[in-house]
Amino acid sequence: MNNNSSKCPLCSTLDSFILHHDVLGRKLFECAECRLVFADGSHRPDAVQEMNRYLQHNNSLDNPDYLNYIESKLGKVIHLADEGSKICDYGSGPANALNHILSSGGYTCHSYDPFFNPNFPVGKVDFIIAIESAEHFFHVHDEFARMNELIDKNGKIAVFTSLWNEKTDFSSWHYARDITHVSFYHQQTFKWIASAFGLELILTDHLGLVVLQKS
Ligand SMILES: [Zn+2]
């Protein structure tokens, strides 16, 4: 395949794609260089579809299940944050749950979300936590470049997203059932990201969590 419309949004590779079909009938391309799997541009949702989908989630502070979910994610990485760390919740959604939880724990948290909190933090942060947002990235390279720019020396980026592996069947995978999920990462994709941005991969559970650190 050699088609500019399917240029890898992470590493810009133009060819050597393997095609998958997901349950929504979308064409998904796998980049041979960085192994990102991504929805072709014609299958991406528009802004109205995205906003409507996000507002369907019951992600409010009144929902204990949602708060427990965010707390369980945070519990896997908070030991990596020094006391008083400046944290950025990258892709916060409308409820700012991470901000709510962290601010009561003595941390400073800035919520960023292109739809709900579109302003980036002023100055550098120590730790970016992206819970279930990287799978929504259209411009994957630009998003990681921005996160890398936002963190200070020794800063960390924790990404929570379901990783695909050789056993993943995209035609039935529940994670590919959401039209707003357009980018799927392999463990090797994060090795490519670490190498490209001068980051070190310091923690992964090989399933849905990767932490990168700037040296
Ligand atoms: Zn690529």
Coordinates of C-alpha atoms and ligand atoms in Angstrom, one line a residue:
M1 CA 0.0 0.0 0.0
N2 CA 1.4 3.4 -0.9
N3 CA -1.3 6.0 -0.3
N4 CA -0.7 9.4 1.2
S5 CA -4.1 9.4 2.8
S6 CA -2.8 6.6 5.0
K7 CA 0.5 8.1 6.1
C8 CA 1.3 7.0 9.6
P9 CA 0.2 9.8 11.9
L10 CA 3.1 8.9 14.3
C11 CA 6.2 8.1 12.2
S12 CA 5.0 9.4 8.8
T13 CA 5.8 6.1 7.0
L14 CA 4.0 5.9 3.7
D15 CA 4.0 2.3 2.8
S16 CA 4.2 -1.3 4.1
F17 CA 0.7 -1.2 5.6
I18 CA -1.3 -4.3 6.6
L19 CA -5.0 -3.8 6.6
H20 CA -7.3 -4.8 9.3
H21 CA -11.1 -4.5 9.4
D22 CA -12.8 -3.7 12.7
V23 CA -16.3 -4.4 13.9
L24 CA -17.5 -0.9 12.6
G25 CA -16.3 -1.8 9.1
R26 CA -13.5 0.7 9.3
K27 CA -10.2 0.1 7.5
L28 CA -7.4 0.1 10.0
F29 CA -3.8 0.4 8.9
E30 CA -0.9 -1.0 10.7
C31 CA 2.4 0.8 10.3
A32 CA 5.2 -1.5 9.6
E33 CA 7.7 0.9 11.1
C34 CA 6.2 1.8 14.5
R35 CA 3.3 -0.7 14.6
L36 CA 0.6 1.9 15.4
V37 CA -2.8 0.8 14.1
F38 CA -4.9 3.7 13.0
A39 CA -8.2 4.5 11.4
D40 CA -7.9 5.9 7.9
G41 CA -8.7 9.6 7.7
S42 CA -12.1 8.9 6.0
H43 CA -13.2 6.9 9.0
R44 CA -12.5 9.4 11.7
P45 CA -15.4 11.0 13.5
D46 CA -16.1 14.7 13.1
A47 CA -16.0 17.0 16.1
V48 CA -19.8 16.8 16.6
Q49 CA -19.8 13.0 16.7
E50 CA -16.9 13.1 19.1
M51 CA -18.5 15.6 21.5
N52 CA -21.8 13.6 21.4
R53 CA -20.0 10.4 22.2
Y54 CA -18.1 11.9 25.1
L55 CA -21.2 13.4 26.6
Q56 CA -22.8 9.9 26.5
H57 CA -20.3 8.7 29.1
N58 CA -21.4 9.0 32.6
N59 CA -18.1 10.5 33.7
S60 CA -19.3 12.8 36.4
L61 CA -18.1 13.3 40.0
D62 CA -21.5 12.0 41.2
N63 CA -20.7 8.6 39.7
P64 CA -18.8 6.5 42.3
D65 CA -17.9 3.9 39.7
Y66 CA -16.2 6.5 37.5
L67 CA -14.3 8.0 40.5
N68 CA -13.2 4.5 41.6
Y69 CA -12.1 3.8 38.0
I70 CA -9.9 7.0 37.9
E71 CA -8.6 6.3 41.4
S72 CA -7.6 2.7 40.5
K73 CA -5.6 4.1 37.5
L74 CA -4.0 6.8 39.6
G75 CA -3.0 4.2 42.2
K76 CA -0.8 2.5 39.6
V77 CA 1.4 5.5 39.0
I78 CA 1.1 8.0 41.9
H79 CA 4.1 6.5 43.6
L80 CA 6.1 7.9 40.6
A81 CA 5.1 11.5 41.5
D82 CA 7.2 13.4 44.0
E83 CA 5.4 15.3 46.8
G84 CA 4.1 18.6 45.5
S85 CA 4.4 17.6 41.9
K86 CA 2.8 19.6 39.2
I87 CA 0.6 17.2 37.3
C88 CA -1.4 17.5 34.0
D89 CA -4.4 15.4 33.3
Y90 CA -4.2 15.2 29.5
G91 CA -7.6 14.5 28.1
S92 CA -9.5 15.2 31.3
G93 CA -13.1 15.0 29.9
P94 CA -15.8 17.2 31.4
A95 CA -15.6 16.2 35.1
N96 CA -11.9 16.9 35.9
A97 CA -12.0 13.9 38.2
L98 CA -8.2 13.5 38.4
N99 CA -7.9 17.2 39.4
H100 CA -10.6 16.6 42.1
I101 CA -8.8 13.6 43.5
L102 CA -5.2 15.0 43.3
S103 CA -5.9 18.5 44.7
S104 CA -7.2 17.0 47.9
G105 CA -3.9 15.0 48.1
G106 CA -1.6 18.1 48.0
Y107 CA -0.8 18.0 44.3
T108 CA -1.3 20.7 41.7
C109 CA -3.2 19.4 38.8
H110 CA -4.0 21.1 35.5
S111 CA -6.8 19.6 33.4
Y112 CA -6.3 19.7 29.7
D113 CA -8.9 18.5 27.1
P114 CA -9.4 19.8 23.6
F115 CA -13.2 19.9 24.0
F116 CA -13.7 20.7 27.7
N117 CA -10.5 22.4 29.0
P118 CA -8.7 23.6 25.9
N119 CA -5.9 25.6 27.6
F120 CA -2.5 24.0 28.2
P121 CA -0.7 24.5 31.5
V122 CA 1.5 27.6 31.8
G123 CA 5.1 26.5 32.1
K124 CA 6.4 22.9 32.6
V125 CA 4.8 20.1 34.5
D126 CA 6.4 17.2 36.3
F127 CA 4.0 14.5 35.3
I128 CA 1.4 14.0 32.6
I129 CA -1.3 11.4 33.1
A130 CA -3.3 10.5 30.1
I131 CA -6.1 8.1 31.0
E132 CA -7.9 6.7 28.0
S133 CA -7.1 9.6 25.8
A134 CA -4.2 8.4 23.5
E135 CA -6.6 6.1 21.6
H136 CA -8.5 9.3 20.6
F137 CA -5.4 11.0 19.1
F138 CA -5.7 11.8 15.4
H139 CA -2.3 13.6 15.2
V140 CA -0.4 11.1 17.3
H141 CA 3.1 12.5 16.6
D142 CA 2.0 16.1 17.4
E143 CA 0.3 15.0 20.7
F144 CA 3.4 13.2 22.0
A145 CA 5.6 16.0 20.8
R146 CA 3.4 18.4 22.8
M147 CA 3.4 16.2 25.9
N148 CA 7.2 15.9 25.7
E149 CA 7.4 19.7 25.4
L150 CA 5.2 20.2 28.4
I151 CA 7.2 18.0 30.8
D152 CA 10.3 19.3 32.7
K153 CA 13.6 17.5 32.9
N154 CA 13.1 14.1 34.5
G155 CA 9.3 14.5 33.9
K156 CA 7.1 11.6 33.2
I157 CA 4.2 10.7 30.9
A158 CA 1.9 7.9 32.0
V159 CA -0.4 6.6 29.2
F160 CA -3.3 4.4 30.0
T161 CA -4.6 2.8 26.8
S162 CA -5.4 -0.8 25.8
L163 CA -2.4 -2.2 23.9
W164 CA -2.9 -4.5 21.0
N165 CA -0.7 -7.5 20.4
E166 CA -0.3 -10.4 18.0
K167 CA -3.4 -12.1 19.5
T168 CA -5.7 -9.2 18.9
D169 CA -8.5 -9.7 16.4
F170 CA -9.5 -6.3 15.3
S171 CA -12.7 -7.7 13.7
S172 CA -14.0 -8.5 17.2
W173 CA -12.0 -6.4 19.7
H174 CA -14.3 -4.4 21.9
Y175 CA -11.8 -1.6 22.1
A176 CA -12.2 -1.0 18.3
R177 CA -16.0 -0.8 18.7
D178 CA -15.9 2.9 19.6
I179 CA -15.8 5.2 16.6
T180 CA -13.8 7.8 18.6
H181 CA -11.0 5.2 19.2
V182 CA -8.8 5.8 16.2
S183 CA -5.2 4.9 17.3
F184 CA -4.1 1.6 18.8
Y185 CA -0.7 1.1 20.2
H186 CA 1.6 -1.9 20.3
Q187 CA 4.3 -2.3 22.9
Q188 CA 6.7 -1.6 20.1
T189 CA 5.0 1.6 19.3
F190 CA 6.0 3.0 22.7
K191 CA 9.6 1.9 22.1
W192 CA 9.5 3.9 18.9
I193 CA 8.0 6.9 20.7
A194 CA 10.6 6.7 23.5
S195 CA 13.4 6.5 20.9
A196 CA 12.0 9.3 18.7
F197 CA 11.5 11.8 21.6
G198 CA 14.5 10.9 23.8
L199 CA 12.4 9.3 26.5
E200 CA 13.0 6.2 28.5
L201 CA 10.3 3.6 29.0
I202 CA 10.4 3.1 32.7
L203 CA 7.2 1.1 33.4
T204 CA 4.7 -1.0 31.6
D205 CA 2.2 -3.7 32.4
H206 CA 2.2 -4.8 28.7
L207 CA -1.6 -4.5 28.8
G208 CA -2.8 -0.9 29.2
L209 CA -0.1 1.2 31.0
V210 CA 3.1 2.7 29.8
V211 CA 5.2 5.3 31.6
L212 CA 7.9 7.3 29.8
Q213 CA 10.5 9.5 31.4
K214 CA 12.5 12.4 30.0
S215 CA 16.2 12.1 31.0
Ligands
ZN1 ZN 4.4 4.5 12.1

